[in-house]
PDB file of C-alpha atoms in Angstrom:
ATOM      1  CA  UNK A   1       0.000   0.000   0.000  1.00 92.00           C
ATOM      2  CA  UNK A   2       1.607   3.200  -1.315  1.00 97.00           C
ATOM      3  CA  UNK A   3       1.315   5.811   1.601  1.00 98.00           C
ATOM      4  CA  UNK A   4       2.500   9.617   1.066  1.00 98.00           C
ATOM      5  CA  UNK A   5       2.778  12.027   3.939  1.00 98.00           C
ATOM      6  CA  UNK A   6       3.755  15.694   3.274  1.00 98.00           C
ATOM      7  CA  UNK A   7       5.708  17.610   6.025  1.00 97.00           C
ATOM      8  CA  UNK A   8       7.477  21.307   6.851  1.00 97.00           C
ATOM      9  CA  UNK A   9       6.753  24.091   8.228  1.00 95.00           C
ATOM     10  CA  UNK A  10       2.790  25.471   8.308  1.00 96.00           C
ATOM     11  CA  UNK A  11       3.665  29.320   8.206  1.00 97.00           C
ATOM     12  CA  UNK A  12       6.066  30.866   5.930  1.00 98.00           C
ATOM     13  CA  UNK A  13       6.722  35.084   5.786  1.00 97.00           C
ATOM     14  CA  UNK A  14       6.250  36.449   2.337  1.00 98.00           C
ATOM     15  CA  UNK A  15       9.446  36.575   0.744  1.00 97.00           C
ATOM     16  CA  UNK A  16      10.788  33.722   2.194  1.00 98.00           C
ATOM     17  CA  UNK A  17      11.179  30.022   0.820  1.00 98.00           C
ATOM     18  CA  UNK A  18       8.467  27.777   1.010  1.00 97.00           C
ATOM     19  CA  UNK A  19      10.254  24.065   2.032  1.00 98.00           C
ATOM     20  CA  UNK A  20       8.056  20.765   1.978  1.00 98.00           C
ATOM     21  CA  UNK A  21       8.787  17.078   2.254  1.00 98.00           C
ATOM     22  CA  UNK A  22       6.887  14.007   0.849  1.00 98.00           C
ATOM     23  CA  UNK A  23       7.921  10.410   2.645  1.00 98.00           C
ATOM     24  CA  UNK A  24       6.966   7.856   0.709  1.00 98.00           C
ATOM     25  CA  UNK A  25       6.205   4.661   1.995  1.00 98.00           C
ATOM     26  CA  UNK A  26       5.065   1.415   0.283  1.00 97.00           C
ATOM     27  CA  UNK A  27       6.301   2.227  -2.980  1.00 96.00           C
ATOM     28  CA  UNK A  28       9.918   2.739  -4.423  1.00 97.00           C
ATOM     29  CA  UNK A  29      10.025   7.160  -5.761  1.00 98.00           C
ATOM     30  CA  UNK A  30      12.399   5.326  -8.379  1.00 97.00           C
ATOM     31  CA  UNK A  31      10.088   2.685  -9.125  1.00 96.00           C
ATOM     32  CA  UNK A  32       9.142   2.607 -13.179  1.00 93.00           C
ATOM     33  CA  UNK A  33       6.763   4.642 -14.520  1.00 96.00           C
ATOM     34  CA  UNK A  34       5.589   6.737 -11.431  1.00 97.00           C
ATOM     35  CA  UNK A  35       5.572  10.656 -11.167  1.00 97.00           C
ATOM     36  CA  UNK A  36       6.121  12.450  -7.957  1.00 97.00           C
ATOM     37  CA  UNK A  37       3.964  15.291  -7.698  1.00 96.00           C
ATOM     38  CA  UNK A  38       3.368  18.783  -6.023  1.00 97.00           C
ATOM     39  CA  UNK A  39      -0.196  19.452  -6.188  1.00 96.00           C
ATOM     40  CA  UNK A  40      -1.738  23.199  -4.210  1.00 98.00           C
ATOM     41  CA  UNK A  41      -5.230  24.480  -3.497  1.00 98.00           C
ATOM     42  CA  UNK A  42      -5.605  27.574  -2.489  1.00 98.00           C
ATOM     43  CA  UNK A  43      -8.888  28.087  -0.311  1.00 97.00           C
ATOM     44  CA  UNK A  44     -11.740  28.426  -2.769  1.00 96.00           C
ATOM     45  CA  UNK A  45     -10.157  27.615  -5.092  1.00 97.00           C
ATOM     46  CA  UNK A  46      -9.268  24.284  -7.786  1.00 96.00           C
ATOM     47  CA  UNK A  47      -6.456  21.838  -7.832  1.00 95.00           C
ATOM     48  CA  UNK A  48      -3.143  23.317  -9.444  1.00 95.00           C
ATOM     49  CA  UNK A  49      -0.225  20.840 -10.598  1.00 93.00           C
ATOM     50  CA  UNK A  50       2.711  22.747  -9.539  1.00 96.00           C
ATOM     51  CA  UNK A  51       5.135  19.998 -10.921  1.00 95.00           C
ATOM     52  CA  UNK A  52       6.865  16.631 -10.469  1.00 95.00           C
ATOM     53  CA  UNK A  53       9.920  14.810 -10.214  1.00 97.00           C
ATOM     54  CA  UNK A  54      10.030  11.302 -12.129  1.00 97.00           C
ATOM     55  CA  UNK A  55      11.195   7.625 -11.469  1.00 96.00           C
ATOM     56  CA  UNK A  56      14.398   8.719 -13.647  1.00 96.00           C
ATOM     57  CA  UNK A  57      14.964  12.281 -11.895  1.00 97.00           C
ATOM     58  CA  UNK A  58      13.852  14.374 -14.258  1.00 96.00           C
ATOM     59  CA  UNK A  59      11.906  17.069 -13.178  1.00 96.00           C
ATOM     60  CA  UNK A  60       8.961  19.234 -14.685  1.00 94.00           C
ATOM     61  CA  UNK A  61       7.341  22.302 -13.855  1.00 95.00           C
ATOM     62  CA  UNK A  62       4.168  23.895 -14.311  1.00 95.00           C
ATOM     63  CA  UNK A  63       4.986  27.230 -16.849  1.00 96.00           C
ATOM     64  CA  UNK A  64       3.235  29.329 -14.350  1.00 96.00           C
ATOM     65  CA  UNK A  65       5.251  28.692 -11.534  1.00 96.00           C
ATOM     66  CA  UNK A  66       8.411  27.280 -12.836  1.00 95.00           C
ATOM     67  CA  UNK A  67      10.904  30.106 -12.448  1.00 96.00           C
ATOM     68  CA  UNK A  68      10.500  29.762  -8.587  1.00 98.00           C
ATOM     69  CA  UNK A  69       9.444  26.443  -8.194  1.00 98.00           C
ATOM     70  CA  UNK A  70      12.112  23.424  -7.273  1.00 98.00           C
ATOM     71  CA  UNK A  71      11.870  19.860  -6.779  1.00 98.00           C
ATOM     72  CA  UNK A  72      14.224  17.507  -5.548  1.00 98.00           C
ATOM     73  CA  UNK A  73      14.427  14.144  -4.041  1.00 98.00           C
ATOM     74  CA  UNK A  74      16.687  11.772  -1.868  1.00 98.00           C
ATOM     75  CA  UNK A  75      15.976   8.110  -2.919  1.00 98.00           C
ATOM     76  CA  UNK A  76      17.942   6.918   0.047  1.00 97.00           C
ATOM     77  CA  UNK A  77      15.085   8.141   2.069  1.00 98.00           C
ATOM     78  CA  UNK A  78      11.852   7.807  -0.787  1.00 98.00           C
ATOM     79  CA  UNK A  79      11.269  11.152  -0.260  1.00 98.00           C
ATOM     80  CA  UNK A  80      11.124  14.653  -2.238  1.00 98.00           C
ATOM     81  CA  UNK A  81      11.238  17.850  -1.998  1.00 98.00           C
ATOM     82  CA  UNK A  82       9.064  20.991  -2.801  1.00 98.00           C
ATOM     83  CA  UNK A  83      10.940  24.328  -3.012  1.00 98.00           C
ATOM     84  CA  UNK A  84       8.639  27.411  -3.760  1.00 98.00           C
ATOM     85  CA  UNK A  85      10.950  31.048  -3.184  1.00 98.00           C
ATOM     86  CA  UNK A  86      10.065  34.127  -2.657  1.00 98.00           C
ATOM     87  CA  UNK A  87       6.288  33.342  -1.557  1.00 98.00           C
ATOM     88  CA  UNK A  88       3.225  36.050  -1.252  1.00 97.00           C
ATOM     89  CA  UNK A  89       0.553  35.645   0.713  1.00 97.00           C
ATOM     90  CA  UNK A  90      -1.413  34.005  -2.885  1.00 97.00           C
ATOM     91  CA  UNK A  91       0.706  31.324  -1.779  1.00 98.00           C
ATOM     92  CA  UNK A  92      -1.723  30.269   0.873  1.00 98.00           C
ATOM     93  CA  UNK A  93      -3.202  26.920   0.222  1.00 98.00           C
ATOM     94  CA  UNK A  94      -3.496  23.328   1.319  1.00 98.00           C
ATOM     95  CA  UNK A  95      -0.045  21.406  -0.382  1.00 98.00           C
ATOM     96  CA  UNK A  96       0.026  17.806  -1.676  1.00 98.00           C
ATOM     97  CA  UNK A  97       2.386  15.365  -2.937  1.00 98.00           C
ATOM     98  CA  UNK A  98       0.740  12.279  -4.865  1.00 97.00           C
ATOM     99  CA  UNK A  99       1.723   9.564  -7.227  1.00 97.00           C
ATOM    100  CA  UNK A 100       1.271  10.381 -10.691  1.00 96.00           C
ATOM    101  CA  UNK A 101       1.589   7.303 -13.273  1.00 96.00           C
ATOM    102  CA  UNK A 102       2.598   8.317 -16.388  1.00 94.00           C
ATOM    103  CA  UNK A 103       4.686   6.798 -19.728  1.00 93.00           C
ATOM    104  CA  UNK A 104       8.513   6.335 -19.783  1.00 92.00           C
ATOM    105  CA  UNK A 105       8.293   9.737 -21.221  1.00 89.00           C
ATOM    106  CA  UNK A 106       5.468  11.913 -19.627  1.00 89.00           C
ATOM    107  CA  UNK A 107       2.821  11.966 -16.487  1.00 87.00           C
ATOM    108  CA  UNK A 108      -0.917  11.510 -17.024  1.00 90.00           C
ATOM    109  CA  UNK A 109      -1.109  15.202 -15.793  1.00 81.00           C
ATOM    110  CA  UNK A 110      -4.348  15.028 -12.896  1.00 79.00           C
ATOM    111  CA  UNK A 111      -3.969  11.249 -12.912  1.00 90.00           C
ATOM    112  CA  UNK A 112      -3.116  11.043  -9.427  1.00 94.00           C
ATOM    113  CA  UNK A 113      -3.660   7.315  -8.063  1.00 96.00           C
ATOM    114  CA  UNK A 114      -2.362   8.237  -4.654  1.00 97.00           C
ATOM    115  CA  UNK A 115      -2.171  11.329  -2.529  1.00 97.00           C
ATOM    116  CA  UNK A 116      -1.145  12.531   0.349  1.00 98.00           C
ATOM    117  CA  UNK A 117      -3.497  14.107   3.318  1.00 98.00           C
ATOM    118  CA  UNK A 118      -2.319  17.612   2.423  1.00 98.00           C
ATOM    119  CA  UNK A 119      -0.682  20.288   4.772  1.00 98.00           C
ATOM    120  CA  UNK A 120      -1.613  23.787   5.298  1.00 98.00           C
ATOM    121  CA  UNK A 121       1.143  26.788   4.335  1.00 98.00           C
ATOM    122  CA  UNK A 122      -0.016  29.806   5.402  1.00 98.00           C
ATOM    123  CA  UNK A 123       2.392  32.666   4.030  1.00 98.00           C
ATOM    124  CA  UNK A 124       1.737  35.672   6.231  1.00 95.00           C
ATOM    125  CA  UNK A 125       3.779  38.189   8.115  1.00 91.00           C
TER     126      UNK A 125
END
């Protein structure tokens, strides 16, 4: 059973680096042909892919948030890593990691088969 649990830090000041971790349990992050996700919603508001790190270690990036947006992983640990800098308070929303499965090449983008609880950022001052 492929468990995902998202962790850091529930306040971050605008400005400031947004850090969260995804321990994945159940499931190798290298395993073939999985995609490891960031997925945000801010309150009222839809889903929004934010990007995903694959089996291989590539990494992709929504357009809209790429130029701030980093993802990383350690696969001694099966986890990964969400970087978001220089945050504003549109920031705000629940954060998820999930599974994605995809091709050798690509995710199925909103294909999520597994998903974490989510965790509440709140970027404020």
């Amino acid at each position: 059973q492929v468990q995902l649990q998202e962790s850091g830090p529930g306040l971050v000041k605008p400005s400031q680096t947004l850090s969260l971790t995804c321990t994945v349990s159940g499931g190798s992050i290298t395993a073939n042909y999985y995609y490891w996700s960031w997925i945000r919603q801010p309150p009222g508001k839809g889903l929004e892919w934010m990007g995903a790190i694959a089996y291989s270690g590539s990494t992709y990036y929504s357009p809209s948030l790429k130029s701030r947006t980093s993802i990383s992983r350690d696969t001694s640990k099966n986890q990964f890593t969400l970087q978001l800098s220089s945050v504003t308070p549109e920031d705000t929303a629940v954060y998820y990691c999930a599974r994605v499965p995809g091709t050798p090449i690509l995710p199925y983008y909103y294909g999520m088969d597994y998903w974490g609880q989510g965790t509440q950022v709140t970027v404020s001052s």
